[in-house]
Coordinates of C-alpha atoms in Angstrom, one line a residue:
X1 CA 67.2 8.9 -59.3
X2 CA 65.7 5.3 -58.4
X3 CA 62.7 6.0 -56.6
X4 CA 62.0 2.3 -56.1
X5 CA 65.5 1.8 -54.6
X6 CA 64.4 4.9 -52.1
X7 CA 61.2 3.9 -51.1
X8 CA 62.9 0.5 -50.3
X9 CA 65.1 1.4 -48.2
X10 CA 63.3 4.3 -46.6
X11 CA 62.2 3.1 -42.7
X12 CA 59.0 2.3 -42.2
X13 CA 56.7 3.0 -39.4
X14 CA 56.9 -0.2 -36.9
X15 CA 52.8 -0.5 -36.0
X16 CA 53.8 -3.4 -34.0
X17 CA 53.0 -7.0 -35.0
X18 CA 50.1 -7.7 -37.5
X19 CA 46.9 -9.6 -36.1
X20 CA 45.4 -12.0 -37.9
X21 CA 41.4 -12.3 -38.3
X22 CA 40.3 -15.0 -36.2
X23 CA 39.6 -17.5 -38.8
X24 CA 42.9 -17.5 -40.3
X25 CA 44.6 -18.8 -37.4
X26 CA 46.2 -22.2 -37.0
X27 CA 45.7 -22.4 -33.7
X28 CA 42.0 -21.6 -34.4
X29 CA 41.2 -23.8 -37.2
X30 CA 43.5 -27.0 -35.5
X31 CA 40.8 -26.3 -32.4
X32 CA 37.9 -26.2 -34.4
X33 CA 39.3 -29.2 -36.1
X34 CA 39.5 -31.4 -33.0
X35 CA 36.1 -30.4 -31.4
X36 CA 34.3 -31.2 -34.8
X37 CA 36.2 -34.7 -34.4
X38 CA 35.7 -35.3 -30.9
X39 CA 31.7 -34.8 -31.7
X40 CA 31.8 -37.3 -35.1
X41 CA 33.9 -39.7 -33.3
X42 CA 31.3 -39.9 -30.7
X43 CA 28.1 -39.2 -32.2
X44 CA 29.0 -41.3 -35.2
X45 CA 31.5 -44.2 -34.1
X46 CA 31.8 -45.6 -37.1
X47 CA 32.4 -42.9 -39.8
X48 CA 35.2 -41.5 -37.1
X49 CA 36.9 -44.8 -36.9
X50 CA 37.4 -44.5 -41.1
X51 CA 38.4 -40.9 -40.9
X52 CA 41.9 -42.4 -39.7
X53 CA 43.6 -42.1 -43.2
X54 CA 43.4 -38.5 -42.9
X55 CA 45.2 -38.2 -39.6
X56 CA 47.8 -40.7 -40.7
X57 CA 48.3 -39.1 -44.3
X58 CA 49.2 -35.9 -42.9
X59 CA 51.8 -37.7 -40.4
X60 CA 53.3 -39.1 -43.3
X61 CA 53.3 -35.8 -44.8
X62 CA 55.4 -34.7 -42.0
X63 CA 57.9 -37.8 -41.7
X64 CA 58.8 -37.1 -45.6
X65 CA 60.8 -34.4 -44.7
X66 CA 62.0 -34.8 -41.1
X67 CA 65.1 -37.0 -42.2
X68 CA 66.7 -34.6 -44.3
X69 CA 65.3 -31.8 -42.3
X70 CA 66.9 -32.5 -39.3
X71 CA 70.2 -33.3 -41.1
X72 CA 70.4 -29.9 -42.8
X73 CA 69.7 -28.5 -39.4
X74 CA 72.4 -30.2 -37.5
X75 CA 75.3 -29.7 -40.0
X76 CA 74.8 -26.0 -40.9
X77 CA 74.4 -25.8 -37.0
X78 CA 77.8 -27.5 -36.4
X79 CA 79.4 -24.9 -39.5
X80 CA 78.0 -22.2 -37.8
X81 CA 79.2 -22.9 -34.2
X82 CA 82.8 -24.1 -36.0
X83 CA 83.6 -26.0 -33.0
X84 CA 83.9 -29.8 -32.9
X85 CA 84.5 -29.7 -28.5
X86 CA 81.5 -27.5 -28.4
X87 CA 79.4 -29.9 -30.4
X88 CA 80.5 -32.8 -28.3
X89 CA 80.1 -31.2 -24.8
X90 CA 76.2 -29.8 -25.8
X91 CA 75.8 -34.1 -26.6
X92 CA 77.2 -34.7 -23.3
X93 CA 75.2 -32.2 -21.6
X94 CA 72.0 -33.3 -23.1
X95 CA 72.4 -36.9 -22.2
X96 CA 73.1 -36.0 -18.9
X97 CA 70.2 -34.1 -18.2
X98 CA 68.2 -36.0 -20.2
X99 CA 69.2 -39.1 -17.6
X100 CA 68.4 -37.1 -14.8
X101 CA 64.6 -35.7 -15.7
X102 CA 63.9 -39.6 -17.1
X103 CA 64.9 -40.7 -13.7
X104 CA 63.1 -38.4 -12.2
X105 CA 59.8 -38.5 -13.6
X106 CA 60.2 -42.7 -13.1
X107 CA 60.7 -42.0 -9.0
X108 CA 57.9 -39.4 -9.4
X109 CA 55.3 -41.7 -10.9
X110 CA 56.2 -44.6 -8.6
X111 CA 55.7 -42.3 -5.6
X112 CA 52.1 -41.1 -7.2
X113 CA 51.2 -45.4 -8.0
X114 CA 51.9 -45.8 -4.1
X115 CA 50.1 -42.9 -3.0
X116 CA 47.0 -43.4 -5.3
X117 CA 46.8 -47.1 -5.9
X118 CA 44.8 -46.7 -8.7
X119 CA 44.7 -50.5 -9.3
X120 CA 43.8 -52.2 -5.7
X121 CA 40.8 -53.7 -5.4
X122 CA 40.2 -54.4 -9.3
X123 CA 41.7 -58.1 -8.6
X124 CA 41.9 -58.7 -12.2
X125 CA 42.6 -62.9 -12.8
X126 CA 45.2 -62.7 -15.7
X127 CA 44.2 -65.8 -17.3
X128 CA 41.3 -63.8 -18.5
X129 CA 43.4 -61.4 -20.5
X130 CA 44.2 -62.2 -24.1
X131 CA 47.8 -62.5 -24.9
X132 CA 47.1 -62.5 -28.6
X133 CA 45.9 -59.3 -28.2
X134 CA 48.8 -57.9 -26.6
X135 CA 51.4 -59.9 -29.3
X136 CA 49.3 -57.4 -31.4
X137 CA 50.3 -54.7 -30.5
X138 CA 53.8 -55.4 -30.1
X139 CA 54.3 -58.1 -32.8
X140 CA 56.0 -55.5 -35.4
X141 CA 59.0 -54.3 -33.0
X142 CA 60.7 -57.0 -30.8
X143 CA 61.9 -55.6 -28.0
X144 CA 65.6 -54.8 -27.8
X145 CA 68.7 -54.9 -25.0
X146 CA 70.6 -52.0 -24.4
X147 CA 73.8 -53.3 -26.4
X148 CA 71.5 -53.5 -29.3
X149 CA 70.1 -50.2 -29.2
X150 CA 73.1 -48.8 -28.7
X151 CA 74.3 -50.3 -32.0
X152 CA 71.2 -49.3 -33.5
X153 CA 72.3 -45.4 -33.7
X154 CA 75.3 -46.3 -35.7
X155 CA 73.7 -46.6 -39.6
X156 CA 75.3 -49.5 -41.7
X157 CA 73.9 -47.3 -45.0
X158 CA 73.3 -43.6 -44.9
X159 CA 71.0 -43.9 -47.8
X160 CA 69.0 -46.5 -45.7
X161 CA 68.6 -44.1 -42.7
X162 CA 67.0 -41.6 -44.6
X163 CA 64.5 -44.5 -46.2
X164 CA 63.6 -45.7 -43.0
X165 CA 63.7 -42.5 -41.2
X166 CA 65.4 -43.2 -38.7
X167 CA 66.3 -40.0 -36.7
X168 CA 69.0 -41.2 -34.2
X169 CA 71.2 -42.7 -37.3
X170 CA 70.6 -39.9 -39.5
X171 CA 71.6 -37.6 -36.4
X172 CA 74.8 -39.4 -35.9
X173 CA 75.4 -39.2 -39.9
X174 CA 74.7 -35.4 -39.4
X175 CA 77.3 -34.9 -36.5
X176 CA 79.8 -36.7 -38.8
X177 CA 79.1 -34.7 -41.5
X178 CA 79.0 -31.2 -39.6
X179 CA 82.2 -32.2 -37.9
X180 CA 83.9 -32.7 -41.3
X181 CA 83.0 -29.7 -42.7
X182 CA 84.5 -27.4 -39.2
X183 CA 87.9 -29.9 -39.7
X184 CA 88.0 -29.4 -43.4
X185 CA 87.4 -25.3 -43.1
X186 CA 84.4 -23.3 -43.4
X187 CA 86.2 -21.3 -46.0
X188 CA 86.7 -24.6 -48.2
X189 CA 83.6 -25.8 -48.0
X190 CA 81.4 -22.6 -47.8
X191 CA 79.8 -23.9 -51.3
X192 CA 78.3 -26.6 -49.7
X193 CA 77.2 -24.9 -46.9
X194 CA 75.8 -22.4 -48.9
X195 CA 73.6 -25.1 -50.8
X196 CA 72.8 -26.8 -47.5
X197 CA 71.2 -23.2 -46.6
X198 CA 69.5 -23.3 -50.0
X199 CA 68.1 -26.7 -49.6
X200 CA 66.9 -26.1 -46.0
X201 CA 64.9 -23.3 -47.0
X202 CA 63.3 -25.1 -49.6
X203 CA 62.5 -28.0 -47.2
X204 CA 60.9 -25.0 -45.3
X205 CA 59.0 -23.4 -47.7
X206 CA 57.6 -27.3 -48.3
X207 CA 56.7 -27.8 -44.3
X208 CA 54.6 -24.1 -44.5
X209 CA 52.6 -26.3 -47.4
X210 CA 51.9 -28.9 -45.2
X211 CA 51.5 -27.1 -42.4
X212 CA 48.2 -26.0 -44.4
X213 CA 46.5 -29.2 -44.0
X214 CA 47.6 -30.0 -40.5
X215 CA 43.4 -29.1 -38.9
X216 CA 42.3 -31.9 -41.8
X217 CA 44.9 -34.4 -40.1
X218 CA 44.2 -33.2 -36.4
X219 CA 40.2 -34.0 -37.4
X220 CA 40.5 -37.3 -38.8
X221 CA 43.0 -38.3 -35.9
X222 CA 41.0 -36.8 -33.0
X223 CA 37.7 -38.4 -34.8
X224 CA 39.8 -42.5 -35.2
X225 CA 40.5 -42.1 -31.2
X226 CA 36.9 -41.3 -30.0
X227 CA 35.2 -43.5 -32.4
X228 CA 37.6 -46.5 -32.3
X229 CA 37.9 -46.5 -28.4
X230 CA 34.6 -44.3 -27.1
X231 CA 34.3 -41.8 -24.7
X232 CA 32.7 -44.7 -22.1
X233 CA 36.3 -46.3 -21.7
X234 CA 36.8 -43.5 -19.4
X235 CA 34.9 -44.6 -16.5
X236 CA 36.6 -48.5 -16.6
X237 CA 40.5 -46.6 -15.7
X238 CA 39.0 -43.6 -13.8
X239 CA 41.8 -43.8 -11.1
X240 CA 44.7 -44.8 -12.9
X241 CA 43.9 -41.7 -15.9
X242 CA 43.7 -39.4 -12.3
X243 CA 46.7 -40.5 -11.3
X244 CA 48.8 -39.9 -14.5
X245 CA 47.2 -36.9 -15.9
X246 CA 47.6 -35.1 -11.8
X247 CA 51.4 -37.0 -12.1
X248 CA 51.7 -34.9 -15.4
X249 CA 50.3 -31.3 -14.1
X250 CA 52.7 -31.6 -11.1
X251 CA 55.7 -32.2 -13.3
X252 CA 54.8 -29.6 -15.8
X253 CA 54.7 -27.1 -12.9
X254 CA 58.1 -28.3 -11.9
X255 CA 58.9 -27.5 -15.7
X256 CA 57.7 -24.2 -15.4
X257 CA 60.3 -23.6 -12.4
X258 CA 63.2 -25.4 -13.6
X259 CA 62.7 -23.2 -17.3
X260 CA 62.5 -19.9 -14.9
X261 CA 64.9 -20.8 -12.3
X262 CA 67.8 -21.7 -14.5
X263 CA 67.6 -20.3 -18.3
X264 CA 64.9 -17.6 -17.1
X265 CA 62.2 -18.7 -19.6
X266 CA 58.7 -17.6 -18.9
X267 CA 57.0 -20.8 -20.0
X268 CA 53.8 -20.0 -20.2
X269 CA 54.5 -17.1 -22.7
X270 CA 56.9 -19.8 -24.6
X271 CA 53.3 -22.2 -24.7
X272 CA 51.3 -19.3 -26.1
X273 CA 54.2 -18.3 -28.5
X274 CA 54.2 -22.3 -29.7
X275 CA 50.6 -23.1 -28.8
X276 CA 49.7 -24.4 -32.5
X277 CA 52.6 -26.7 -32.4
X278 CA 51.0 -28.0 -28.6
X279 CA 47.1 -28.0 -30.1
X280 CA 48.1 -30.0 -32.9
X281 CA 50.7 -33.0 -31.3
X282 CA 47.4 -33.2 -29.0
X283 CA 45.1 -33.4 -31.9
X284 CA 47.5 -36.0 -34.0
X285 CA 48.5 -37.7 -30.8
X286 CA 52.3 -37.5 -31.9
X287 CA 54.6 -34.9 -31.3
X288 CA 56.9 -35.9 -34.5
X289 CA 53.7 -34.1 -36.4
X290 CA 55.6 -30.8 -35.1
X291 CA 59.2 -31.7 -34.7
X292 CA 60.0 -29.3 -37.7
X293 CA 58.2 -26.4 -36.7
X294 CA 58.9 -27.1 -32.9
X295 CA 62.8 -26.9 -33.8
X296 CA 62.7 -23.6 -36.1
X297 CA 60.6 -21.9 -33.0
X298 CA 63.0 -22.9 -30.4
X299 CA 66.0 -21.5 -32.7
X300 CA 64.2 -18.0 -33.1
X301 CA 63.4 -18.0 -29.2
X302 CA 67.4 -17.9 -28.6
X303 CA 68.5 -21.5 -29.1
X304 CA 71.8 -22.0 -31.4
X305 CA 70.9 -24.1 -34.1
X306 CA 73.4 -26.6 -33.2
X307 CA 71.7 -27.1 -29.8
X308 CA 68.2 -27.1 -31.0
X309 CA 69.1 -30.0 -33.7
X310 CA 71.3 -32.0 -31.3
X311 CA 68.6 -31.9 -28.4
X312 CA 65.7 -32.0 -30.2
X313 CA 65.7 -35.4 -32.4
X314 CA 67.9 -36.7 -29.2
X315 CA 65.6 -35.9 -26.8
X316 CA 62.4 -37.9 -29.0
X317 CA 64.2 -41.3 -28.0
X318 CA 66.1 -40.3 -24.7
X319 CA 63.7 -37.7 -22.7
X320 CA 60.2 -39.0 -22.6
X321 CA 59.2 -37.7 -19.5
X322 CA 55.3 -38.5 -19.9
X323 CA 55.9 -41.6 -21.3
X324 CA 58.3 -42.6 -18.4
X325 CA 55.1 -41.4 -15.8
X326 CA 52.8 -43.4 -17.7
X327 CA 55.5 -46.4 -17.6
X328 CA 56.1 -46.6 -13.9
X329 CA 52.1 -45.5 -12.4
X330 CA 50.9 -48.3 -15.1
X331 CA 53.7 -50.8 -13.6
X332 CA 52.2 -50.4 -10.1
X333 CA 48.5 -50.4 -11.4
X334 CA 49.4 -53.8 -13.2
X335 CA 51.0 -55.1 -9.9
X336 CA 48.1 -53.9 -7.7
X337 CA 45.0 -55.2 -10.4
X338 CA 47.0 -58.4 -9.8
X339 CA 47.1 -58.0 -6.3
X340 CA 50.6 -58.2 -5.8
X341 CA 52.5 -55.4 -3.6
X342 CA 55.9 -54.6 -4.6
X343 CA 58.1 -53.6 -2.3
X344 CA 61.0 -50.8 -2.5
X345 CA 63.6 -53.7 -3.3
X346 CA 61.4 -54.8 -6.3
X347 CA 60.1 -51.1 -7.5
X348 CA 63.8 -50.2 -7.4
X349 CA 64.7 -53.0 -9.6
X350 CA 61.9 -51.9 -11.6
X351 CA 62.8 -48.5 -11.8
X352 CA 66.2 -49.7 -13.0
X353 CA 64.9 -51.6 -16.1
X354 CA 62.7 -49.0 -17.1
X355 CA 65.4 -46.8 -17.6
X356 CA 66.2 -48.9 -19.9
X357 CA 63.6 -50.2 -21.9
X358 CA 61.7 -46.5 -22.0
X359 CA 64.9 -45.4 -24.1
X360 CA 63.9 -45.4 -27.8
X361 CA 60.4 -45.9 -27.4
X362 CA 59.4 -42.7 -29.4
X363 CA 58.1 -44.2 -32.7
X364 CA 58.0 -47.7 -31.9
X365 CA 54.3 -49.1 -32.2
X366 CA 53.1 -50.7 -29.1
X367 CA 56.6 -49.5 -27.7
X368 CA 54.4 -49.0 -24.1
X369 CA 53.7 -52.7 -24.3
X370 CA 56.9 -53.6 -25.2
X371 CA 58.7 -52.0 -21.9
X372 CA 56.0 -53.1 -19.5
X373 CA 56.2 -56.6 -20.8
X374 CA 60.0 -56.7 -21.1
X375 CA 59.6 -55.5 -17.2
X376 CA 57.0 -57.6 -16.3
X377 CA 59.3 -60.2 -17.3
X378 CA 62.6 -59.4 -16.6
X379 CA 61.1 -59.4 -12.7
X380 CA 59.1 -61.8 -12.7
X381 CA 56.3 -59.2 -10.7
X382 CA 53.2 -60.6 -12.6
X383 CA 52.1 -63.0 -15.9
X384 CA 53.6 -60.9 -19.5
X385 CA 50.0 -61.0 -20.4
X386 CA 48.5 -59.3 -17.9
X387 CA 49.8 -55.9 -19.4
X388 CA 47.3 -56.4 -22.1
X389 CA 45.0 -55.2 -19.4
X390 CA 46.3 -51.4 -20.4
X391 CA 44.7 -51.6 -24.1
X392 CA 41.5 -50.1 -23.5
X393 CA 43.4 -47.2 -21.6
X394 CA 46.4 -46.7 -23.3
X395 CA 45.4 -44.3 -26.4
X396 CA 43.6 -42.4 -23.9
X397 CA 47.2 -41.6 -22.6
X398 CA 48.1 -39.7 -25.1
X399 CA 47.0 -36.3 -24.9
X400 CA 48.9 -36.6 -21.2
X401 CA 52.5 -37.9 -22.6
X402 CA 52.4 -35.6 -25.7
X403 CA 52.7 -32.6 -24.2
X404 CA 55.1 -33.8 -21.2
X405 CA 57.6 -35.0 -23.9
X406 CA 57.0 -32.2 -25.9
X407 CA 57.2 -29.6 -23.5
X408 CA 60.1 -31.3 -21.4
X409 CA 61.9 -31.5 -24.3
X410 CA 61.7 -27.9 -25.0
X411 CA 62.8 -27.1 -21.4
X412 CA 65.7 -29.7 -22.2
X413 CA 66.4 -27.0 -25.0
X414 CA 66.9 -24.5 -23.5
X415 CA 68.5 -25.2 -20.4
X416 CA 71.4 -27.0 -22.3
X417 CA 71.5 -24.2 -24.7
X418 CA 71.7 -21.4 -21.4
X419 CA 74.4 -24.3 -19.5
X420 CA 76.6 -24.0 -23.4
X421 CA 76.5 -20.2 -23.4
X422 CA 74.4 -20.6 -26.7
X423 CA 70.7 -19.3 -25.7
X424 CA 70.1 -15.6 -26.5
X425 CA 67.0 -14.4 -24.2
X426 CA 67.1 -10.9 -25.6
X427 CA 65.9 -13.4 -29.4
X428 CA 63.6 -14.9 -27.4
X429 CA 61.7 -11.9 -25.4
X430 CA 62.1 -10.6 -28.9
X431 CA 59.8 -14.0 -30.5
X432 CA 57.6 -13.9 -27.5
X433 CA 56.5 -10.6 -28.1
X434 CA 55.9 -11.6 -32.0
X435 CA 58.6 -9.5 -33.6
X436 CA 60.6 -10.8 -36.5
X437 CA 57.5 -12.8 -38.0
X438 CA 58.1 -15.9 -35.8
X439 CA 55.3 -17.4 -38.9
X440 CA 57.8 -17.3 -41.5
X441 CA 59.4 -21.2 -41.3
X442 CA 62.3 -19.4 -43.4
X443 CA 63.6 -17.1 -40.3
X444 CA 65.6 -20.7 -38.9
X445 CA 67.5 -20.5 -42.8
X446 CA 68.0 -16.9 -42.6
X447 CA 69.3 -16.7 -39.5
X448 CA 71.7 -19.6 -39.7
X449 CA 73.0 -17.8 -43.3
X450 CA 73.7 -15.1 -41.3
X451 CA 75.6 -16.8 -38.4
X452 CA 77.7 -18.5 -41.1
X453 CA 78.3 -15.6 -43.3
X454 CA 76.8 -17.5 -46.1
X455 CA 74.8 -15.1 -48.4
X456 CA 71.4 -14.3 -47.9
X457 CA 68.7 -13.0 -50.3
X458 CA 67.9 -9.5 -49.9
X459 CA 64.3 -10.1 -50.0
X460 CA 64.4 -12.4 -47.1
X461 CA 67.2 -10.9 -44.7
X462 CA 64.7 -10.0 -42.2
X463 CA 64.3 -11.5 -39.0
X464 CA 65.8 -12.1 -35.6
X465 CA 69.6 -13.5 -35.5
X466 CA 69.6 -16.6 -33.6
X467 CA 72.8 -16.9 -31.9
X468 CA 74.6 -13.7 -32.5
X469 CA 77.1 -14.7 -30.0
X470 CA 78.0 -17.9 -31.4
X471 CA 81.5 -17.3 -32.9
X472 CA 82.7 -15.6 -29.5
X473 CA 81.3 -18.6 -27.4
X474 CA 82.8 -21.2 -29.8
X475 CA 86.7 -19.3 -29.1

């Protein structure tokens, strides 16, 4: 008799999910991280500004595997949903409301610049700015029309949009592929899909190795900001960092109601399931530091993998809800330092090339600059360079837009997922309430094997199955 095969596969008492000491925490040691930076960036200036290599190294250490990351994610999501309509109508659907929350958030933060005026009375003469401090800032990414951009997504080398990491062309490389493999036959091409699996778990076993030095990059980051630009810069844009940080607690309440109203997700329990993922984009100041984990925690919370990698990477260039706040309150506190006062002809005009030049920003350096100036120009409202007036406060915008994007792009998520008929909210009660070891960054693999019918290990065939549903809804 094999007593080892019998004690394997005897049940085992459930004692409810483990608890980890304290100090072992991510969440934990990422806050610890970012006080102890916030204190050396202030107390010691200098040594904070030159702790920056640490906070970029581990962003790099991210971006190495996001390309093929996300391309593994979206074609063995496509395989497992085997349904080339269904992959095209969750695209639709997530431009579409990814159109309507951008618009809305720009008609929100115009209404909150006209109702605070954080910029009358400052009376700022704009020959005083510098403009070589503004072609800075924007110098390395010319701004770009919306023909351009467009063509942009379309890579003329796959190999090169993997080098350059460029999400939105390997995206539309992934959708290719994924759609080739559900014309071709799953059957046909279940050895590559069974490699893909392979590979992705791999790539996730790699991110949980990173993941370990994520409260090293969350100091040296949080320590560059407050010793490069000072806790003092606070007081010079005291009205205008009021108005978008209240702009961005109203909105996230609206958040909180359209994730109950519509795909019933309690989003406060879905910020404490995924608050390491929030503490550290807040501590990095960039939520691509936790677009991997981000993704594999919306998929065990009920999201089809298909959804999850189309609406994701999408949603970092096409649904920057903070960023669009920030965009339209800064446009009126520009207008009003200037002392010009725009009226609803002009701010509509303005609202109309915003939503343009806020697509694609995510990544961009200076990208801010570059939409405010491309504005400021395209009106005519006030001089190019008097947007350099926002450098002292921009950085300190950043805690505010990282969590609206991040968390509006997580409601984005799910509602398209619950409007597709691919979001399972008995999976996600299940991950809120910390079964099926929502730690392990191999669940995402497991669970799309699964779905697929690819083979599994035995040792890892634990955890929740993501879309259990997903070969009924695709028929």
């Amino acid at each position: 008799m094999n007593l080892t095969a019998t004690a394997a596969s005897s049940p085992q008492p459930d004692n409810g999910p483990s608890r980890k000491t304290l100090y072992k925490s991510l969440f934990f040691q990422i806050l610890v991280a970012v006080l102890a930076g916030i204190l050396i960036g202030h107390f010691w200036p200098n040594m904070g500004a030159a702790l920056r290599p640490l906070g970029d190294g581990f962003i790099q250490l991210i971006k190495m595997i996001i390309a093929p990351l996300i391309f593994l994610v979206i074609v063995t999501g496509i395989a497992a949903v085997s349904d080339v309509k269904a992959v095209g109508r969750v695209g639709v659907k997530a431009l579409a409301y990814f159109t309507a929350a951008t618009l809305f958030a720009l008609v929100f933060g115009l209404v909150v610049g006209n109702l605070v005026q954080p910029g009358a009375g400052l009376d700022i003469d704009p020959a005083s700015l510098s403009q070589d401090a503004l072609n800075a800032k924007t110098a390395t990414a010319p701004p770009k029309d919306a023909g351009a951009f467009l063509l942009g997504i379309i890579p003329t080398s796959v190999v090169g949009a993997f080098a350059s990491n460029s999400l939105l062309q390997v995206l539309c490389f992934a959708v290719f592929f994924g759609a080739a493999i559900v014309v071709v036959g799953r059957d046909r091409c279940l050895p590559v899909i069974t490699l893909m699996e392979t590979v992705l778990e791999l790539f996730f076993k790699i991110m949980s190795w990173v993941m370990r030095v994520a409260p090293v990059g969350a100091f040296g980051a949080m320590a560059f900001i407050i010793g490069q630009y000072g806790l003092e810069s606070l007081g010079t844009y005291a009205l205008l960092i009021a108005a978008c940080y209240g702009a961005a607690l109203v909105f996230i309440a609206l958040l909180f109601v359209v994730a109950w109203v519509y795909p019933r997700v309690p989003l406060w329990q879905f910020i404490k399931y995924t608050r390491e993922e929030f503490l550290l984009a807040l501590g990095t100041a960039s939520t691509e530091s936790v677009l991997p984990r981000i993704m594999t925690k919306l998929t065990n919370a009920g999201c089809s993998r298909a959804t999850t990698g189309l609406v994701v990477p999408t949603g970092y260039s096409f649904n920057l809800d903070g960023a669009a706040l920030y965009l339209s309150i800064s446009l009126l506190f520009l207008a009003q330092a200037f002392g010009y006062n725009l009226d609803l002809g002009q701010q509509l005009a303005a609202l109309g090339v915003l939503m343009l030049t806020s697509k694609g920003m995510a990544g961009v350096p200076g990208s801010a600059f570059l939409a405010l100036s491309a504005t400021a120009g395209a009106l005519g409202i006030f001089p190019v360079a008097g947007v350099a007036l926002l450098l002292g406060a921009d950085r300190l915008m950043d805690s505010m837009r990282v969590v609206v994007n991040l968390l509006g792009n997580c409601v984005a998520t799910f509602v398209v997922a619950k409007w597709e008929g691919q979001f399972d909210r008995a999976a996600m009660l299940r991950a809120f309430a910390g079964e099926g070891s929502p730690e392990d960054d191999s669940t995402t693999a497991v669970a799309a094997g699964q779905a697929t019918g690819t083979q599994v290990p035995s040792g890892m065939a634990s955890g929740p199955v993501v879309e259990p549903s997903t070969a009924a809804t695709a028929q």
